[in-house]
Amino acid sequence: MSTAIDDVLALVRPDLQAFAGYSSARSAAVQGEVWLNANESAWANPADSAGSSRRYPEPQPVVLREGLAALYGVQPQQLLVGRGSDEAIDLLVRALCVPGRDGVLVTSPVFGMYAVCARLQGAPLIDVPLVEGENGLGADLDAIIRTAQAQGAKLVFLCAPSNPAGSDIGLADIKRVATALRGQALVVVDEAYVEYAQRASATTLLSAHANLAVLRTLSKAHALAAARIGTLIAAPELIAVLRRCQAPYPVPTPCAELAVQALQPAALARTAERVAMVIAERERLFAALPDLPGVRRVYRSSGNYLLVRFADAQAAFDALLAAGVVVRDQRAAPQLGDALRISIGRPEENDRVLAALSARRAAA
């Protein structure tokens, strides 16, 4: 495994491999009663009577890190906690990709932050589009491997389940990509929606594949989007490098405290119940939407959303908006000029979607 780790660390930009980063006041392992080392205010803000926000937060809150490690079935040293998955994506691109040389491979249509981060870094963007098939818009894994090898991809992002397509990638296929690209690229599996996919996480492959990393988040199934708690899970040696490239205090104390409460057994049990409800509602809408006027195709989904093609997507968007329902217009995305993405809401909200689209038949 040490050779595999060496191969992964070699993927880090040469000028950052020995980079020490910024050493904050909270990173020093010292103890005392009067803390005068971080230029903080000696008094609490009037709006913060308990003074819980007067001090800078732990760079990687221990209790939160341990709770997330338990949730994801990994060791705390394999985790980097940050401001949503977006920060981890940005860190990976900046730490691994030499501008103008090292490519970032994506599978459009897909989450746009991969491309944004690549552009900001000046990293060549390599696109291997999803392929339309009987089972939906899916990743062409052979083309991904072939293109990554031919065009020098340093990072390969596999969004699984894919946003907005809803298609998933099985663990055997993820393993195949990681194996083929060992020594050349880090394969990053974005599992923002994996709770809705009802399969094991790609974290189960990490022990055998050092060039694999997994993104997880509390924004979706755990309903903490505003708290911005995202996690990168990878080899501890790579996590240590990325931590040195991260901003000093990435996790605000109020957000960490909220997340810790969300990881308690009672909260996790309620979350599991709601995930099950979303899956049931997703299947209900998947069955009902094809019968509505103007619906061309509904894609099966492993996420908490459905991608839907319409004969007139603008008219469908307007009808939903008139009913007070806001959905995601996907028409600017590659291959999706006639599509909307509909997140799965509460049963009564989903009923409102169906009623608004059904009303178009009555109006006609």
CSV table of C-alpha atoms in Angstrom, one decimal:
chain,number,residue,atom,x,y,z
A,1,MET,CA,0.0,0.0,0.0
A,2,SER,CA,2.9,2.3,0.6
A,3,THR,CA,3.8,2.3,-3.1
A,4,ALA,CA,0.2,3.1,-3.9
A,5,ILE,CA,0.3,6.1,-1.5
A,6,ASP,CA,3.5,7.3,-3.0
A,7,ASP,CA,1.8,7.2,-6.4
A,8,VAL,CA,-1.0,9.3,-5.1
A,9,LEU,CA,1.2,11.9,-3.4
A,10,ALA,CA,3.2,12.2,-6.6
A,11,LEU,CA,0.0,13.5,-8.1
A,12,VAL,CA,0.2,16.6,-5.9
A,13,ARG,CA,1.7,19.7,-7.6
A,14,PRO,CA,5.5,19.5,-7.1
A,15,ASP,CA,5.6,23.0,-5.5
A,16,LEU,CA,3.0,21.9,-2.9
A,17,GLN,CA,4.3,18.5,-1.9
A,18,ALA,CA,6.4,20.0,0.9
A,19,PHE,CA,4.2,23.1,1.5
A,20,ALA,CA,3.7,23.8,5.2
A,21,GLY,CA,0.6,26.0,4.8
A,22,TYR,CA,-0.5,28.5,7.4
A,23,SER,CA,-0.1,27.7,11.1
A,24,SER,CA,-3.0,29.3,12.9
A,25,ALA,CA,-3.3,30.1,16.6
A,26,ARG,CA,-5.7,27.1,17.1
A,27,SER,CA,-3.3,24.7,15.4
A,28,ALA,CA,-0.8,25.0,18.2
A,29,ALA,CA,-1.1,22.2,20.8
A,30,VAL,CA,-0.9,24.4,23.9
A,31,GLN,CA,-3.1,24.7,27.0
A,32,GLY,CA,-3.8,27.6,29.3
A,33,GLU,CA,-6.4,29.6,31.2
A,34,VAL,CA,-5.9,33.1,29.7
A,35,TRP,CA,-5.9,32.9,25.9
A,36,LEU,CA,-4.1,35.9,24.4
A,37,ASN,CA,-2.6,34.3,21.3
A,38,ALA,CA,-5.1,34.9,18.5
A,39,ASN,CA,-6.0,38.7,18.8
A,40,GLU,CA,-9.6,37.8,19.7
A,41,SER,CA,-11.8,40.1,21.6
A,42,ALA,CA,-11.8,39.7,25.4
A,43,TRP,CA,-15.6,40.2,25.5
A,44,ALA,CA,-18.5,38.5,23.8
A,45,ASN,CA,-20.6,40.3,21.3
A,46,PRO,CA,-23.9,41.6,22.6
A,47,ALA,CA,-25.7,39.4,20.1
A,48,ASP,CA,-23.8,36.4,21.4
A,49,SER,CA,-24.4,36.5,25.1
A,50,ALA,CA,-22.9,33.0,25.7
A,51,GLY,CA,-19.7,34.0,24.0
A,52,SER,CA,-19.7,30.8,21.9
A,53,SER,CA,-18.5,32.7,18.8
A,54,ARG,CA,-15.8,34.9,20.5
A,55,ARG,CA,-13.0,32.4,19.8
A,56,TYR,CA,-11.8,31.1,16.5
A,57,PRO,CA,-13.1,27.6,15.9
A,58,GLU,CA,-11.1,24.4,15.8
A,59,PRO,CA,-9.7,24.0,12.3
A,60,GLN,CA,-11.1,20.4,12.2
A,61,PRO,CA,-13.5,20.0,15.1
A,62,VAL,CA,-12.6,16.7,16.8
A,63,VAL,CA,-16.1,15.7,17.9
A,64,LEU,CA,-17.6,16.5,14.5
A,65,ARG,CA,-14.8,14.6,12.7
A,66,GLU,CA,-15.3,11.6,14.9
A,67,GLY,CA,-19.1,11.7,14.3
A,68,LEU,CA,-18.7,11.9,10.5
A,69,ALA,CA,-16.1,9.1,10.6
A,70,ALA,CA,-18.6,6.9,12.4
A,71,LEU,CA,-21.4,7.8,10.0
A,72,TYR,CA,-19.3,7.1,6.9
A,73,GLY,CA,-17.5,4.0,8.3
A,74,VAL,CA,-14.0,5.4,8.0
A,75,GLN,CA,-11.2,6.6,10.3
A,76,PRO,CA,-11.1,10.3,11.4
A,77,GLN,CA,-7.7,10.8,9.8
A,78,GLN,CA,-9.2,9.9,6.4
A,79,LEU,CA,-11.6,13.0,6.7
A,80,LEU,CA,-11.2,16.6,5.7
A,81,VAL,CA,-14.2,18.7,6.8
A,82,GLY,CA,-14.9,21.9,4.9
A,83,ARG,CA,-17.4,24.4,3.6
A,84,GLY,CA,-19.6,22.0,1.6
A,85,SER,CA,-18.3,19.7,-1.1
A,86,ASP,CA,-17.5,22.9,-3.1
A,87,GLU,CA,-14.5,23.6,-1.0
A,88,ALA,CA,-13.1,20.1,-1.3
A,89,ILE,CA,-13.5,20.2,-5.1
A,90,ASP,CA,-11.6,23.5,-5.2
A,91,LEU,CA,-8.9,22.2,-2.9
A,92,LEU,CA,-8.4,19.1,-5.0
A,93,VAL,CA,-8.1,21.1,-8.3
A,94,ARG,CA,-5.7,23.6,-6.8
A,95,ALA,CA,-3.5,21.1,-5.0
A,96,LEU,CA,-3.2,18.6,-7.8
A,97,CYS,CA,-3.4,20.5,-11.1
A,98,VAL,CA,-0.6,22.5,-12.6
A,99,PRO,CA,-2.3,25.3,-14.6
A,100,GLY,CA,-2.3,24.8,-18.3
A,101,ARG,CA,-1.1,21.2,-18.0
A,102,ASP,CA,-3.1,18.9,-15.7
A,103,GLY,CA,-6.6,18.1,-16.9
A,104,VAL,CA,-9.9,17.8,-15.0
A,105,LEU,CA,-12.3,15.2,-16.5
A,106,VAL,CA,-16.0,15.6,-16.1
A,107,THR,CA,-19.1,13.9,-17.5
A,108,SER,CA,-21.6,16.5,-18.7
A,109,PRO,CA,-24.3,17.3,-18.1
A,110,VAL,CA,-23.2,17.3,-14.5
A,111,PHE,CA,-22.7,19.5,-11.4
A,112,GLY,CA,-21.1,22.7,-12.6
A,113,MET,CA,-18.5,23.3,-9.8
A,114,TYR,CA,-16.0,20.8,-11.3
A,115,ALA,CA,-15.7,23.0,-14.4
A,116,VAL,CA,-15.8,26.3,-12.5
A,117,CYS,CA,-12.9,25.2,-10.3
A,118,ALA,CA,-10.9,23.9,-13.3
A,119,ARG,CA,-11.3,27.2,-15.1
A,120,LEU,CA,-10.3,29.2,-12.1
A,121,GLN,CA,-7.1,27.1,-11.8
A,122,GLY,CA,-6.4,27.3,-15.5
A,123,ALA,CA,-6.6,23.5,-15.7
A,124,PRO,CA,-7.7,22.0,-19.0
A,125,LEU,CA,-11.3,20.7,-18.9
A,126,ILE,CA,-11.9,17.3,-20.4
A,127,ASP,CA,-15.5,16.4,-21.1
A,128,VAL,CA,-16.7,12.8,-21.7
A,129,PRO,CA,-20.5,13.4,-22.1
A,130,LEU,CA,-23.1,11.1,-20.6
A,131,VAL,CA,-24.6,8.8,-23.2
A,132,GLU,CA,-28.3,8.5,-23.8
A,133,GLY,CA,-29.5,5.0,-23.6
A,134,GLU,CA,-32.5,2.8,-22.7
A,135,ASN,CA,-31.7,3.2,-19.0
A,136,GLY,CA,-31.1,6.9,-19.1
A,137,LEU,CA,-28.1,9.3,-19.4
A,138,GLY,CA,-25.2,7.2,-18.1
A,139,ALA,CA,-21.4,7.5,-17.9
A,140,ASP,CA,-19.4,5.9,-20.6
A,141,LEU,CA,-16.7,4.3,-18.4
A,142,ASP,CA,-14.6,2.9,-21.3
A,143,ALA,CA,-14.5,6.3,-22.9
A,144,ILE,CA,-13.7,7.9,-19.5
A,145,ILE,CA,-10.7,5.6,-19.0
A,146,ARG,CA,-9.5,6.0,-22.6
A,147,THR,CA,-9.8,9.8,-22.7
A,148,ALA,CA,-8.3,10.3,-19.3
A,149,GLN,CA,-5.2,8.2,-20.4
A,150,ALA,CA,-4.9,10.0,-23.7
A,151,GLN,CA,-5.4,13.6,-22.5
A,152,GLY,CA,-3.5,13.5,-19.3
A,153,ALA,CA,-6.3,13.9,-16.8
A,154,LYS,CA,-5.0,14.4,-13.2
A,155,LEU,CA,-8.5,14.5,-11.7
A,156,VAL,CA,-11.5,12.4,-12.8
A,157,PHE,CA,-14.9,13.4,-11.2
A,158,LEU,CA,-17.5,10.7,-11.2
A,159,CYS,CA,-20.8,12.1,-9.9
A,160,ALA,CA,-22.7,9.1,-8.5
A,161,PRO,CA,-25.6,9.5,-8.4
A,162,SER,CA,-25.2,12.0,-11.2
A,163,ASN,CA,-26.7,15.5,-10.9
A,164,PRO,CA,-29.0,16.2,-12.8
A,165,ALA,CA,-29.3,12.9,-14.8
A,166,GLY,CA,-30.0,10.7,-11.7
A,167,SER,CA,-28.0,7.8,-13.1
A,168,ASP,CA,-25.6,5.9,-10.7
A,169,ILE,CA,-22.3,4.1,-11.1
A,170,GLY,CA,-21.8,0.7,-9.5
A,171,LEU,CA,-18.9,0.0,-7.2
A,172,ALA,CA,-17.4,-2.5,-9.6
A,173,ASP,CA,-17.3,0.1,-12.3
A,174,ILE,CA,-15.8,2.7,-9.9
A,175,LYS,CA,-13.1,0.1,-9.0
A,176,ARG,CA,-12.4,-0.5,-12.7
A,177,VAL,CA,-11.8,3.2,-13.4
A,178,ALA,CA,-9.6,3.6,-10.3
A,179,THR,CA,-7.6,0.5,-11.2
A,180,ALA,CA,-7.1,1.7,-14.8
A,181,LEU,CA,-5.9,5.2,-13.8
A,182,ARG,CA,-3.7,4.2,-10.9
A,183,GLY,CA,-0.5,6.3,-10.9
A,184,GLN,CA,-2.0,8.8,-13.3
A,185,ALA,CA,-5.2,10.3,-11.8
A,186,LEU,CA,-7.1,10.7,-8.6
A,187,VAL,CA,-10.7,9.4,-9.1
A,188,VAL,CA,-13.1,11.5,-7.1
A,189,VAL,CA,-16.6,10.0,-6.5
A,190,ASP,CA,-19.1,12.7,-5.6
A,191,GLU,CA,-21.7,10.9,-3.5
A,192,ALA,CA,-23.8,13.9,-2.5
A,193,TYR,CA,-26.9,11.9,-3.1
A,194,VAL,CA,-25.8,8.4,-2.2
A,195,GLU,CA,-28.2,8.1,0.7
A,196,TYR,CA,-31.0,7.9,-1.9
A,197,ALA,CA,-29.2,5.3,-4.0
A,198,GLN,CA,-29.6,2.4,-1.6
A,199,ARG,CA,-26.1,1.0,-2.2
A,200,ALA,CA,-22.9,0.8,-0.4
A,201,SER,CA,-20.6,3.9,-0.5
A,202,ALA,CA,-17.4,4.0,-2.6
A,203,THR,CA,-15.6,4.5,0.7
A,204,THR,CA,-15.7,0.7,1.0
A,205,LEU,CA,-13.1,0.7,-1.9
A,206,LEU,CA,-10.6,3.1,-0.3
A,207,SER,CA,-8.5,0.5,1.5
A,208,ALA,CA,-7.6,-1.2,-1.9
A,209,HIS,CA,-7.5,1.9,-4.1
A,210,ALA,CA,-5.3,4.8,-2.8
A,211,ASN,CA,-6.1,6.9,-5.9
A,212,LEU,CA,-9.8,7.0,-4.9
A,213,ALA,CA,-11.4,9.8,-3.0
A,214,VAL,CA,-15.1,10.3,-2.0
A,215,LEU,CA,-17.1,13.4,-1.4
A,216,ARG,CA,-20.0,13.4,1.1
A,217,THR,CA,-22.2,16.1,2.4
A,218,LEU,CA,-24.8,16.9,5.1
A,219,SER,CA,-26.6,19.3,2.7
A,220,LYS,CA,-29.0,16.9,1.1
A,221,ALA,CA,-30.3,13.9,3.0
A,222,HIS,CA,-29.3,15.4,6.4
A,223,ALA,CA,-31.1,18.7,5.6
A,224,LEU,CA,-28.2,21.0,6.7
A,225,ALA,CA,-27.6,22.9,3.4
A,226,ALA,CA,-27.2,26.2,5.2
A,227,ALA,CA,-24.6,24.8,7.6
A,228,ARG,CA,-22.2,24.0,4.7
A,229,ILE,CA,-20.7,20.8,6.1
A,230,GLY,CA,-18.9,18.8,3.4
A,231,THR,CA,-16.4,16.0,3.7
A,232,LEU,CA,-13.6,14.6,1.6
A,233,ILE,CA,-12.6,11.1,2.4
A,234,ALA,CA,-9.3,9.8,1.1
A,235,ALA,CA,-6.0,8.4,2.1
A,236,PRO,CA,-4.7,10.0,5.3
A,237,GLU,CA,-1.5,11.1,3.6
A,238,LEU,CA,-3.5,13.0,0.9
A,239,ILE,CA,-5.8,14.5,3.5
A,240,ALA,CA,-2.8,15.9,5.4
A,241,VAL,CA,-1.5,17.6,2.2
A,242,LEU,CA,-4.9,19.1,1.5
A,243,ARG,CA,-5.3,20.3,5.0
A,244,ARG,CA,-2.2,22.4,4.6
A,245,CYS,CA,-3.7,24.0,1.6
A,246,GLN,CA,-7.0,24.8,3.3
A,247,ALA,CA,-8.0,28.1,4.9
A,248,PRO,CA,-7.3,28.3,8.6
A,249,TYR,CA,-10.8,28.1,10.1
A,250,PRO,CA,-13.1,26.4,7.5
A,251,VAL,CA,-15.8,25.2,9.9
A,252,PRO,CA,-17.7,27.8,12.0
A,253,THR,CA,-18.5,26.8,15.5
A,254,PRO,CA,-22.3,27.2,15.2
A,255,CYS,CA,-22.3,25.0,12.1
A,256,ALA,CA,-20.1,22.3,13.7
A,257,GLU,CA,-22.4,22.2,16.8
A,258,LEU,CA,-25.5,21.9,14.7
A,259,ALA,CA,-23.9,19.1,12.7
A,260,VAL,CA,-22.9,17.2,15.8
A,261,GLN,CA,-26.5,17.3,17.0
A,262,ALA,CA,-27.6,16.0,13.5
A,263,LEU,CA,-25.4,13.0,14.0
A,264,GLN,CA,-27.0,11.8,17.2
A,265,PRO,CA,-28.9,8.5,17.0
A,266,ALA,CA,-32.4,10.1,17.2
A,267,ALA,CA,-31.7,12.6,14.5
A,268,LEU,CA,-30.1,9.9,12.2
A,269,ALA,CA,-33.2,7.7,12.7
A,270,ARG,CA,-35.5,10.5,11.6
A,271,THR,CA,-33.2,11.3,8.7
A,272,ALA,CA,-33.5,7.6,7.6
A,273,GLU,CA,-37.3,7.8,7.7
A,274,ARG,CA,-37.3,10.9,5.6
A,275,VAL,CA,-34.9,9.3,3.1
A,276,ALA,CA,-37.3,6.4,2.7
A,277,MET,CA,-40.2,8.8,2.2
A,278,VAL,CA,-38.3,10.6,-0.5
A,279,ILE,CA,-37.5,7.4,-2.3
A,280,ALA,CA,-41.2,6.4,-2.2
A,281,GLU,CA,-42.2,9.8,-3.4
A,282,ARG,CA,-39.6,9.7,-6.2
A,283,GLU,CA,-41.0,6.4,-7.5
A,284,ARG,CA,-44.6,7.8,-7.3
A,285,LEU,CA,-43.7,10.8,-9.4
A,286,PHE,CA,-41.6,8.6,-11.8
A,287,ALA,CA,-44.8,6.6,-12.4
A,288,ALA,CA,-47.2,9.5,-12.6
A,289,LEU,CA,-45.3,12.1,-14.7
A,290,PRO,CA,-45.2,10.2,-18.1
A,291,ASP,CA,-48.9,10.3,-18.3
A,292,LEU,CA,-49.1,14.1,-18.1
A,293,PRO,CA,-49.4,16.3,-21.1
A,294,GLY,CA,-46.2,17.4,-22.9
A,295,VAL,CA,-44.0,15.0,-20.9
A,296,ARG,CA,-41.5,13.3,-23.3
A,297,ARG,CA,-39.4,11.3,-20.9
A,298,VAL,CA,-38.8,10.9,-17.2
A,299,TYR,CA,-35.4,9.5,-16.3
A,300,ARG,CA,-35.1,7.0,-13.5
A,301,SER,CA,-33.2,8.5,-10.7
A,302,SER,CA,-31.0,7.4,-7.8
A,303,GLY,CA,-31.1,10.9,-6.2
A,304,ASN,CA,-33.8,13.1,-4.7
A,305,TYR,CA,-34.8,14.6,-8.0
A,306,LEU,CA,-36.1,13.6,-11.4
A,307,LEU,CA,-34.9,14.9,-14.8
A,308,VAL,CA,-37.9,15.4,-17.1
A,309,ARG,CA,-38.0,16.2,-20.8
A,310,PHE,CA,-41.0,18.2,-22.1
A,311,ALA,CA,-42.4,19.0,-25.6
A,312,ASP,CA,-42.4,22.6,-24.4
A,313,ALA,CA,-40.1,23.0,-21.3
A,314,GLN,CA,-40.8,26.8,-21.1
A,315,ALA,CA,-44.6,26.2,-20.9
A,316,ALA,CA,-44.1,23.5,-18.2
A,317,PHE,CA,-41.7,25.8,-16.3
A,318,ASP,CA,-44.3,28.7,-16.5
A,319,ALA,CA,-47.2,26.4,-15.4
A,320,LEU,CA,-45.3,25.3,-12.4
A,321,LEU,CA,-44.2,28.8,-11.5
A,322,ALA,CA,-47.8,30.0,-11.8
A,323,ALA,CA,-48.7,27.4,-9.2
A,324,GLY,CA,-45.9,28.6,-6.9
A,325,VAL,CA,-43.6,25.8,-7.7
A,326,VAL,CA,-39.9,26.6,-8.6
A,327,VAL,CA,-37.9,23.8,-10.4
A,328,ARG,CA,-34.5,23.9,-11.9
A,329,ASP,CA,-34.4,24.9,-15.6
A,330,GLN,CA,-31.7,22.7,-17.2
A,331,ARG,CA,-32.1,23.9,-20.8
A,332,ALA,CA,-28.7,25.6,-20.8
A,333,ALA,CA,-26.9,22.3,-20.0
A,334,PRO,CA,-25.5,20.1,-22.7
A,335,GLN,CA,-28.0,17.6,-24.1
A,336,LEU,CA,-30.8,19.1,-22.0
A,337,GLY,CA,-32.4,21.7,-24.1
A,338,ASP,CA,-35.9,20.5,-23.3
A,339,ALA,CA,-35.4,19.4,-19.7
A,340,LEU,CA,-36.3,20.5,-16.2
A,341,ARG,CA,-35.1,19.0,-12.9
A,342,ILE,CA,-37.7,18.5,-10.2
A,343,SER,CA,-36.5,18.0,-6.7
A,344,ILE,CA,-38.6,15.6,-4.6
A,345,GLY,CA,-40.5,17.5,-1.9
A,346,ARG,CA,-43.1,16.6,0.7
A,347,PRO,CA,-46.1,14.5,-0.6
A,348,GLU,CA,-48.3,17.6,-0.7
A,349,GLU,CA,-45.6,19.6,-2.6
A,350,ASN,CA,-45.3,16.7,-5.1
A,351,ASP,CA,-49.1,16.7,-5.5
A,352,ARG,CA,-48.9,20.3,-6.4
A,353,VAL,CA,-46.4,19.6,-9.1
A,354,LEU,CA,-48.6,16.9,-10.6
A,355,ALA,CA,-51.7,19.2,-10.4
A,356,ALA,CA,-49.9,22.1,-12.1
A,357,LEU,CA,-48.8,19.9,-15.0
A,358,SER,CA,-52.1,18.1,-15.2
A,359,ALA,CA,-53.9,21.5,-15.4
A,360,ARG,CA,-52.3,22.1,-18.8
A,361,ARG,CA,-54.4,19.3,-20.2
A,362,ALA,CA,-57.6,20.9,-18.9
A,363,ALA,CA,-56.5,24.3,-20.2
A,364,ALA,CA,-55.9,22.8,-23.7
